[in-house]
């Protein structure tokens, strides 16, 4: 219930209230909240100290009491007619706004939490070994990514170059632009409250440390990745760009999306035991040049974001405000649930046809991929959780 006239096509309703950083012509970047087809300029309404800022980091660092207080106030402002005259002057049309990277990324970690994805990649890359790595059911496998190449939605993605396997068993590796450029549709989580070096963050403290969720496209060059990654994991095949959505959805807005995670066997170690259900019934949608090609289900992830955070810190590694960690490719049964084109087209063996009649196995220059998400909201509503998009530019 809101006094704002949102319309059925509004990108965000009056409950989700995601935070981002925006600028208008001639003005400095500052914090806003997306509602309907507007961006609410927060500094005049909620204080310059936290919101007349070029990143969300000061607000992220303020911690859960501040996050809850500001969200409570925002819900009042957009639902109570009495606030209309004081709020309306601070609504900026979203069409006039340039979004910026919403937070300064401290560290970036990427997990591998989808069993379907891990098994499919195992079959494709390591056909002579068990599909799941030995540790996979015991802990959320992950690696440290490159924080400095996390970019906001809309940033061009330049096709990377690197070494890939040569043809034939004895052939020398070949250098050049990647021939297997791919996406990975993921759910990302943004850390607000830091933790000291030498301490652990238990599963049950997830909500005290994590502010919210972003949509992630972890662009991946499969030919570079498959040549370089043994035994230390992904490096240049992943580090050239990771796109995130400009609007960070607060965890509080996802209260109606929480579900029990899938059953685990064997029982995880005590430090990974679920304290509360943190599966999330978030549905992703992957659109390739305007054709929806898959709908990956976040609720099927084997390891929850709360378990990923506990694992990330169980050795005493500290958290910093602005840390980003992502789920890894979200994949359900293929082809309709695949979160990457490696799985969707089975490494190119089963190309798909887009609405314009063209066939695709991997990304071509000029291709645009947009990942969107929805989730259950209050009173049976379906929340829109924003989008992350990017277009492939040729290797210079
Ligand atoms: Ca990934």
Short mmCIF file of C-alpha atoms and ligand atoms in Angstrom, two decimals:
data_model
loop_
_atom_site.label_atom_id
_atom_site.label_comp_id
_atom_site.label_asym_id
_atom_site.label_seq_id
_atom_site.Cartn_x
_atom_site.Cartn_y
_atom_site.Cartn_z
CA UNK A 1 0.00 0.00 0.00
CA UNK A 2 1.66 3.19 -1.17
CA UNK A 3 0.68 6.67 -2.25
CA UNK A 4 3.15 6.39 -5.15
CA UNK A 5 1.60 5.56 -8.51
CA UNK A 6 3.76 2.61 -9.47
CA UNK A 7 2.05 0.89 -12.39
CA UNK A 8 2.37 -2.80 -13.24
CA UNK A 9 5.62 -2.30 -15.16
CA UNK A 10 7.48 -0.50 -12.38
CA UNK A 11 10.98 -1.98 -11.94
CA UNK A 12 10.59 -1.95 -8.14
CA UNK A 13 7.61 -1.88 -5.78
CA UNK A 14 7.29 -0.03 -2.47
CA UNK A 15 8.56 -2.97 -0.38
CA UNK A 16 11.86 -4.00 -1.97
CA UNK A 17 13.47 -0.53 -1.56
CA UNK A 18 16.97 -1.44 -2.85
CA UNK A 19 19.91 0.91 -2.29
CA UNK A 20 22.35 2.18 -4.86
CA UNK A 21 24.52 5.12 -5.90
CA UNK A 22 23.35 7.43 -8.65
CA UNK A 23 24.12 10.76 -10.23
CA UNK A 24 22.18 13.24 -12.30
CA UNK A 25 23.62 15.68 -14.85
CA UNK A 26 26.12 18.00 -13.18
CA UNK A 27 25.70 16.52 -9.70
CA UNK A 28 27.94 14.29 -7.62
CA UNK A 29 27.14 10.59 -7.08
CA UNK A 30 25.08 9.96 -3.95
CA UNK A 31 23.00 7.24 -2.31
CA UNK A 32 19.44 6.60 -3.43
CA UNK A 33 16.68 4.05 -3.08
CA UNK A 34 14.84 2.74 -6.14
CA UNK A 35 11.04 2.76 -5.91
CA UNK A 36 8.66 2.55 -8.86
CA UNK A 37 10.24 4.40 -11.77
CA UNK A 38 12.03 6.82 -9.48
CA UNK A 39 15.12 7.07 -7.35
CA UNK A 40 14.57 8.56 -3.93
CA UNK A 41 17.44 10.91 -3.06
CA UNK A 42 18.24 9.84 0.49
CA UNK A 43 20.56 12.52 1.85
CA UNK A 44 17.88 15.26 2.25
CA UNK A 45 15.51 12.78 3.92
CA UNK A 46 17.80 10.58 6.00
CA UNK A 47 21.05 12.49 6.53
CA UNK A 48 24.09 13.60 4.55
CA UNK A 49 26.64 11.79 6.72
CA UNK A 50 25.62 8.33 5.48
CA UNK A 51 23.95 9.22 2.18
CA UNK A 52 25.66 12.20 0.55
CA UNK A 53 28.39 9.69 -0.28
CA UNK A 54 29.78 8.20 -3.50
CA UNK A 55 29.43 4.63 -2.14
CA UNK A 56 27.16 2.69 0.19
CA UNK A 57 30.14 1.74 2.38
CA UNK A 58 29.50 4.24 5.22
CA UNK A 59 25.91 3.00 5.49
CA UNK A 60 27.03 -0.63 5.17
CA UNK A 61 29.48 -0.07 8.05
CA UNK A 62 26.77 1.44 10.24
CA UNK A 63 25.42 -2.06 10.96
CA UNK A 64 22.08 -3.74 11.30
CA UNK A 65 20.45 -1.34 13.81
CA UNK A 66 21.01 1.51 11.34
CA UNK A 67 19.89 -0.63 8.35
CA UNK A 68 16.66 -1.56 10.16
CA UNK A 69 15.98 1.99 11.34
CA UNK A 70 16.42 3.51 7.87
CA UNK A 71 14.33 0.81 6.20
CA UNK A 72 11.56 1.29 8.79
CA UNK A 73 11.56 5.02 8.14
CA UNK A 74 11.54 4.52 4.35
CA UNK A 75 8.55 2.17 4.57
CA UNK A 76 6.69 4.88 6.50
CA UNK A 77 7.65 7.55 3.99
CA UNK A 78 6.37 5.62 0.97
CA UNK A 79 3.22 4.20 2.56
CA UNK A 80 1.82 7.05 4.69
CA UNK A 81 0.07 9.72 2.64
CA UNK A 82 1.04 12.33 5.26
CA UNK A 83 4.67 12.18 4.05
CA UNK A 84 3.83 12.71 0.38
CA UNK A 85 4.58 16.44 0.20
CA UNK A 86 7.94 16.07 1.96
CA UNK A 87 9.03 13.06 -0.14
CA UNK A 88 7.87 14.03 -3.63
CA UNK A 89 10.51 16.76 -4.19
CA UNK A 90 13.24 14.13 -3.71
CA UNK A 91 11.95 11.60 -6.28
CA UNK A 92 14.21 11.68 -9.32
CA UNK A 93 12.95 9.95 -12.51
CA UNK A 94 15.02 6.78 -12.94
CA UNK A 95 15.36 7.62 -16.65
CA UNK A 96 17.40 10.74 -15.72
CA UNK A 97 19.79 8.86 -13.48
CA UNK A 98 23.17 7.29 -14.10
CA UNK A 99 23.81 4.30 -11.80
CA UNK A 100 27.29 3.78 -10.34
CA UNK A 101 29.00 0.79 -8.73
CA UNK A 102 26.97 0.77 -5.49
CA UNK A 103 29.75 -0.07 -3.05
CA UNK A 104 33.52 -0.09 -2.97
CA UNK A 105 34.32 -3.79 -3.28
CA UNK A 106 36.76 -4.90 -0.57
CA UNK A 107 37.41 -8.59 -1.26
CA UNK A 108 35.55 -10.76 -3.74
CA UNK A 109 34.97 -14.48 -3.21
CA UNK A 110 33.14 -16.79 -5.57
CA UNK A 111 31.65 -20.10 -4.43
CA UNK A 112 30.52 -23.18 -6.37
CA UNK A 113 27.33 -23.97 -4.47
CA UNK A 114 25.05 -25.44 -7.15
CA UNK A 115 25.28 -29.22 -7.24
CA UNK A 116 23.86 -29.38 -10.75
CA UNK A 117 26.45 -26.86 -12.00
CA UNK A 118 29.36 -28.58 -10.24
CA UNK A 119 28.36 -31.99 -11.63
CA UNK A 120 27.90 -30.68 -15.16
CA UNK A 121 31.25 -28.86 -15.15
CA UNK A 122 32.89 -32.00 -13.75
CA UNK A 123 31.45 -34.11 -16.59
CA UNK A 124 32.57 -31.59 -19.23
CA UNK A 125 36.05 -30.68 -17.92
CA UNK A 126 37.06 -33.85 -16.07
CA UNK A 127 35.17 -36.72 -17.77
CA UNK A 128 37.51 -39.38 -16.34
CA UNK A 129 36.92 -38.38 -12.70
CA UNK A 130 33.89 -38.33 -10.37
CA UNK A 131 31.58 -35.44 -11.33
CA UNK A 132 31.75 -33.83 -7.87
CA UNK A 133 35.15 -33.02 -6.31
CA UNK A 134 35.84 -35.06 -3.13
CA UNK A 135 35.34 -32.12 -0.74
CA UNK A 136 32.24 -30.72 -2.43
CA UNK A 137 29.59 -32.22 -0.11
CA UNK A 138 31.66 -31.39 2.98
CA UNK A 139 32.24 -27.66 2.50
CA UNK A 140 31.27 -24.82 0.16
CA UNK A 141 34.13 -24.80 -2.36
CA UNK A 142 35.22 -21.32 -3.44
CA UNK A 143 38.12 -19.16 -4.61
CA UNK A 144 39.25 -15.58 -4.15
CA UNK A 145 38.40 -13.41 -7.13
CA UNK A 146 39.52 -9.97 -8.27
CA UNK A 147 37.68 -7.15 -6.45
CA UNK A 148 39.08 -4.44 -8.72
CA UNK A 149 37.33 -5.79 -11.82
CA UNK A 150 33.85 -5.91 -10.31
CA UNK A 151 31.86 -3.47 -12.46
CA UNK A 152 28.37 -2.05 -12.41
CA UNK A 153 25.69 -3.33 -14.78
CA UNK A 154 25.96 -1.75 -18.22
CA UNK A 155 29.75 -1.59 -18.26
CA UNK A 156 31.05 -2.96 -21.59
CA UNK A 157 32.69 -6.39 -21.33
CA UNK A 158 35.77 -6.54 -23.52
CA UNK A 159 36.49 -10.02 -24.88
CA UNK A 160 39.63 -11.24 -23.07
CA UNK A 161 42.66 -12.80 -24.71
CA UNK A 162 44.75 -15.63 -23.33
CA UNK A 163 46.28 -19.03 -23.91
CA UNK A 164 44.10 -22.00 -24.69
CA UNK A 165 44.83 -25.62 -25.55
CA UNK A 166 46.11 -26.16 -29.07
CA UNK A 167 44.38 -28.65 -31.35
CA UNK A 168 45.73 -32.22 -31.09
CA UNK A 169 47.56 -33.88 -28.20
CA UNK A 170 51.04 -32.47 -28.99
CA UNK A 171 50.01 -29.06 -30.32
CA UNK A 172 51.40 -25.89 -28.73
CA UNK A 173 48.88 -23.72 -26.89
CA UNK A 174 47.31 -20.95 -28.96
CA UNK A 175 47.10 -17.30 -27.90
CA UNK A 176 44.24 -15.04 -28.90
CA UNK A 177 40.79 -13.70 -28.08
CA UNK A 178 38.68 -16.20 -26.18
CA UNK A 179 36.53 -18.38 -28.45
CA UNK A 180 34.33 -19.58 -25.57
CA UNK A 181 33.18 -16.46 -23.77
CA UNK A 182 30.38 -17.31 -21.34
CA UNK A 183 28.26 -15.94 -18.51
CA UNK A 184 27.60 -17.19 -14.99
CA UNK A 185 24.30 -16.17 -13.39
CA UNK A 186 24.83 -15.90 -9.65
CA UNK A 187 23.40 -14.48 -6.43
CA UNK A 188 25.89 -12.14 -4.70
CA UNK A 189 25.95 -11.02 -1.06
CA UNK A 190 27.34 -7.76 0.31
CA UNK A 191 29.04 -7.61 3.72
CA UNK A 192 28.30 -4.58 5.89
CA UNK A 193 29.57 -5.30 9.39
CA UNK A 194 33.24 -6.34 9.49
CA UNK A 195 34.73 -9.04 11.73
CA UNK A 196 38.14 -9.06 13.45
CA UNK A 197 41.05 -11.16 12.19
CA UNK A 198 41.25 -14.40 14.17
CA UNK A 199 37.50 -14.66 14.82
CA UNK A 200 34.75 -16.72 13.19
CA UNK A 201 31.34 -15.57 12.03
CA UNK A 202 28.89 -18.36 12.88
CA UNK A 203 26.06 -19.37 10.54
CA UNK A 204 23.59 -17.74 12.95
CA UNK A 205 25.27 -14.30 12.65
CA UNK A 206 24.61 -14.03 8.90
CA UNK A 207 21.99 -11.27 9.27
CA UNK A 208 24.29 -9.23 11.53
CA UNK A 209 27.01 -9.06 8.89
CA UNK A 210 25.37 -9.27 5.48
CA UNK A 211 23.46 -6.24 4.27
CA UNK A 212 21.87 -7.52 1.10
CA UNK A 213 21.93 -9.22 -2.26
CA UNK A 214 23.01 -8.23 -5.76
CA UNK A 215 22.69 -10.07 -9.06
CA UNK A 216 26.04 -11.14 -10.45
CA UNK A 217 27.23 -12.07 -13.93
CA UNK A 218 30.65 -13.68 -13.49
CA UNK A 219 31.79 -13.53 -17.13
CA UNK A 220 34.00 -16.54 -17.89
CA UNK A 221 36.32 -17.47 -20.75
CA UNK A 222 35.96 -21.27 -20.82
CA UNK A 223 38.89 -21.99 -23.15
CA UNK A 224 41.30 -19.89 -21.02
CA UNK A 225 39.83 -21.33 -17.81
CA UNK A 226 40.03 -24.99 -18.79
CA UNK A 227 43.71 -24.68 -19.79
CA UNK A 228 44.93 -22.71 -16.78
CA UNK A 229 42.90 -23.88 -13.78
CA UNK A 230 44.61 -27.11 -12.64
CA UNK A 231 45.50 -27.28 -9.75
CA UNK A 232 44.95 -23.78 -8.30
CA UNK A 233 41.60 -22.85 -9.80
CA UNK A 234 40.29 -20.02 -11.99
CA UNK A 235 42.60 -17.09 -12.73
CA UNK A 236 42.58 -15.07 -15.99
CA UNK A 237 39.57 -16.95 -17.32
CA UNK A 238 37.44 -15.14 -14.73
CA UNK A 239 39.24 -12.00 -13.56
CA UNK A 240 38.62 -9.70 -16.54
CA UNK A 241 35.09 -8.63 -15.48
CA UNK A 242 32.36 -9.45 -12.97
CA UNK A 243 29.17 -7.40 -13.38
CA UNK A 244 26.80 -6.59 -10.50
CA UNK A 245 23.34 -5.05 -10.43
CA UNK A 246 23.27 -1.36 -9.41
CA UNK A 247 20.59 -1.84 -6.72
CA UNK A 248 21.41 -3.80 -3.55
CA UNK A 249 18.30 -5.55 -2.20
CA UNK A 250 18.37 -5.53 1.61
CA UNK A 251 18.05 -8.95 3.25
CA UNK A 252 14.99 -7.65 5.11
CA UNK A 253 13.14 -7.34 1.79
CA UNK A 254 13.70 -11.08 1.16
CA UNK A 255 11.92 -12.24 4.34
CA UNK A 256 9.11 -13.90 2.33
CA UNK A 257 11.58 -15.69 0.04
CA UNK A 258 13.26 -17.73 2.77
CA UNK A 259 12.90 -21.50 2.36
CA UNK A 260 14.55 -24.61 3.74
CA UNK A 261 17.65 -25.54 1.75
CA UNK A 262 17.85 -28.97 0.05
CA UNK A 263 18.68 -31.96 2.30
CA UNK A 264 22.43 -32.52 2.73
CA UNK A 265 24.17 -35.88 2.82
CA UNK A 266 26.42 -36.43 4.65
CA UNK A 267 25.51 -34.10 7.51
CA UNK A 268 27.81 -31.06 7.30
CA UNK A 269 30.39 -30.29 10.02
CA UNK A 270 28.97 -28.55 13.11
CA UNK A 271 30.22 -25.11 12.03
CA UNK A 272 28.15 -25.43 8.84
CA UNK A 273 24.93 -26.62 10.51
CA UNK A 274 21.92 -24.48 9.53
CA UNK A 275 20.88 -22.16 12.36
CA UNK A 276 17.80 -20.97 10.47
CA UNK A 277 16.57 -21.68 6.94
CA UNK A 278 18.49 -19.42 4.57
CA UNK A 279 17.55 -21.00 1.30
CA UNK A 280 16.14 -18.26 -0.92
CA UNK A 281 13.29 -18.78 -3.38
CA UNK A 282 14.78 -16.37 -5.89
CA UNK A 283 14.17 -17.12 -9.57
CA UNK A 284 16.75 -15.84 -12.05
CA UNK A 285 15.99 -15.21 -15.70
CA UNK A 286 18.73 -15.12 -18.35
CA UNK A 287 18.04 -13.14 -21.52
CA UNK A 288 20.42 -13.43 -24.51
CA UNK A 289 19.91 -10.72 -27.15
CA UNK A 290 16.27 -10.40 -26.08
CA UNK A 291 15.50 -14.14 -25.90
CA UNK A 292 14.93 -15.67 -22.46
CA UNK A 293 17.08 -18.81 -22.56
CA UNK A 294 16.90 -20.07 -18.96
CA UNK A 295 15.44 -19.60 -15.48
CA UNK A 296 17.98 -20.75 -12.88
CA UNK A 297 16.53 -21.54 -9.40
CA UNK A 298 18.48 -20.07 -6.46
CA UNK A 299 16.44 -22.17 -3.99
CA UNK A 300 18.18 -25.34 -5.21
CA UNK A 301 21.67 -24.20 -4.10
CA UNK A 302 23.16 -26.89 -1.86
CA UNK A 303 25.01 -24.40 0.37
CA UNK A 304 23.25 -21.24 1.63
CA UNK A 305 24.76 -17.77 1.82
CA UNK A 306 24.82 -18.13 5.63
CA UNK A 307 26.91 -21.31 5.34
CA UNK A 308 29.18 -19.68 2.75
CA UNK A 309 29.88 -16.81 5.17
CA UNK A 310 30.60 -19.20 8.06
CA UNK A 311 32.98 -21.18 5.86
CA UNK A 312 34.70 -18.03 4.59
CA UNK A 313 35.62 -17.06 8.16
CA UNK A 314 36.08 -20.43 9.92
CA UNK A 315 39.88 -20.15 9.63
CA UNK A 316 39.83 -16.72 11.28
CA UNK A 317 39.87 -14.69 8.06
CA UNK A 318 38.38 -11.27 8.75
CA UNK A 319 35.49 -9.63 6.95
CA UNK A 320 35.64 -6.07 5.64
CA UNK A 321 32.83 -3.70 4.84
CA UNK A 322 32.21 -4.03 1.12
CA UNK A 323 33.25 -7.67 0.82
CA UNK A 324 31.31 -9.37 -1.97
CA UNK A 325 30.77 -13.08 -2.17
CA UNK A 326 28.75 -14.87 -4.81
CA UNK A 327 27.05 -18.26 -4.95
CA UNK A 328 28.70 -19.59 -8.08
CA UNK A 329 26.66 -20.38 -11.17
CA UNK A 330 23.07 -21.15 -10.25
CA UNK A 331 21.89 -24.10 -12.34
CA UNK A 332 18.83 -26.31 -12.29
CA UNK A 333 18.16 -29.17 -14.72
CA UNK A 334 19.32 -28.32 -18.22
CA UNK A 335 18.63 -26.75 -20.57
CA UNK A 336 15.93 -24.51 -19.02
CA UNK A 337 17.63 -24.16 -15.64
CA UNK A 338 21.20 -23.57 -16.81
CA UNK A 339 22.99 -20.54 -15.38
CA UNK A 340 25.76 -20.57 -17.99
CA UNK A 341 26.03 -21.30 -21.69
CA UNK A 342 28.66 -24.01 -21.12
CA UNK A 343 25.85 -26.11 -19.65
CA UNK A 344 23.03 -24.71 -21.79
CA UNK A 345 24.78 -25.71 -25.05
CA UNK A 346 26.82 -28.58 -23.52
CA UNK A 347 30.13 -26.92 -24.33
CA UNK A 348 28.88 -25.88 -27.75
CA UNK A 349 27.74 -29.35 -28.84
CA UNK A 350 24.04 -28.37 -28.68
CA UNK A 351 23.74 -24.77 -29.98
CA UNK A 352 20.55 -22.90 -29.23
CA UNK A 353 18.50 -20.71 -31.55
CA UNK A 354 17.61 -17.15 -30.49
CA UNK A 355 14.39 -15.35 -31.42
CA UNK A 356 16.07 -13.69 -34.45
CA UNK A 357 16.85 -17.14 -35.88
CA UNK A 358 20.59 -17.00 -35.21
CA UNK A 359 22.35 -19.90 -33.52
CA UNK A 360 24.64 -19.54 -30.54
CA UNK A 361 27.04 -21.75 -28.60
CA UNK A 362 29.05 -19.03 -26.81
CA UNK A 363 28.97 -15.20 -26.82
CA UNK A 364 29.68 -13.27 -30.01
CA UNK A 365 30.87 -9.65 -30.14
CA UNK A 366 27.89 -7.32 -29.77
CA UNK A 367 25.82 -9.84 -27.79
CA UNK A 368 23.97 -8.53 -24.74
CA UNK A 369 23.06 -10.66 -21.73
CA UNK A 370 20.66 -9.47 -19.04
CA UNK A 371 20.01 -11.39 -15.83
CA UNK A 372 16.87 -10.50 -13.85
CA UNK A 373 15.40 -11.93 -10.67
CA UNK A 374 12.10 -12.18 -8.84
CA UNK A 375 11.14 -13.53 -5.42
CA UNK A 376 8.02 -13.94 -3.26
CA UNK A 377 7.06 -10.80 -1.35
CA UNK A 378 4.41 -9.79 1.16
CA UNK A 379 0.73 -10.70 0.57
CA UNK A 380 1.50 -13.04 -2.32
CA UNK A 381 3.25 -10.34 -4.37
CA UNK A 382 6.13 -11.23 -6.69
CA UNK A 383 9.05 -8.84 -6.09
CA UNK A 384 11.31 -7.70 -8.89
CA UNK A 385 14.91 -7.70 -7.69
CA UNK A 386 16.49 -5.70 -10.52
CA UNK A 387 18.83 -6.73 -13.31
CA UNK A 388 22.45 -6.90 -14.36
CA UNK A 389 23.30 -6.44 -18.01
CA UNK A 390 26.38 -6.27 -20.19
CA UNK A 391 27.35 -6.19 -23.87
CA UNK A 392 30.40 -7.93 -25.33
CA UNK A 393 32.87 -5.65 -27.07
CA UNK A 394 35.56 -6.99 -29.40
CA UNK A 395 39.14 -7.47 -28.30
CA UNK A 396 40.99 -4.20 -29.10
CA1 LIG B 1 31.52 -17.96 -10.90
#
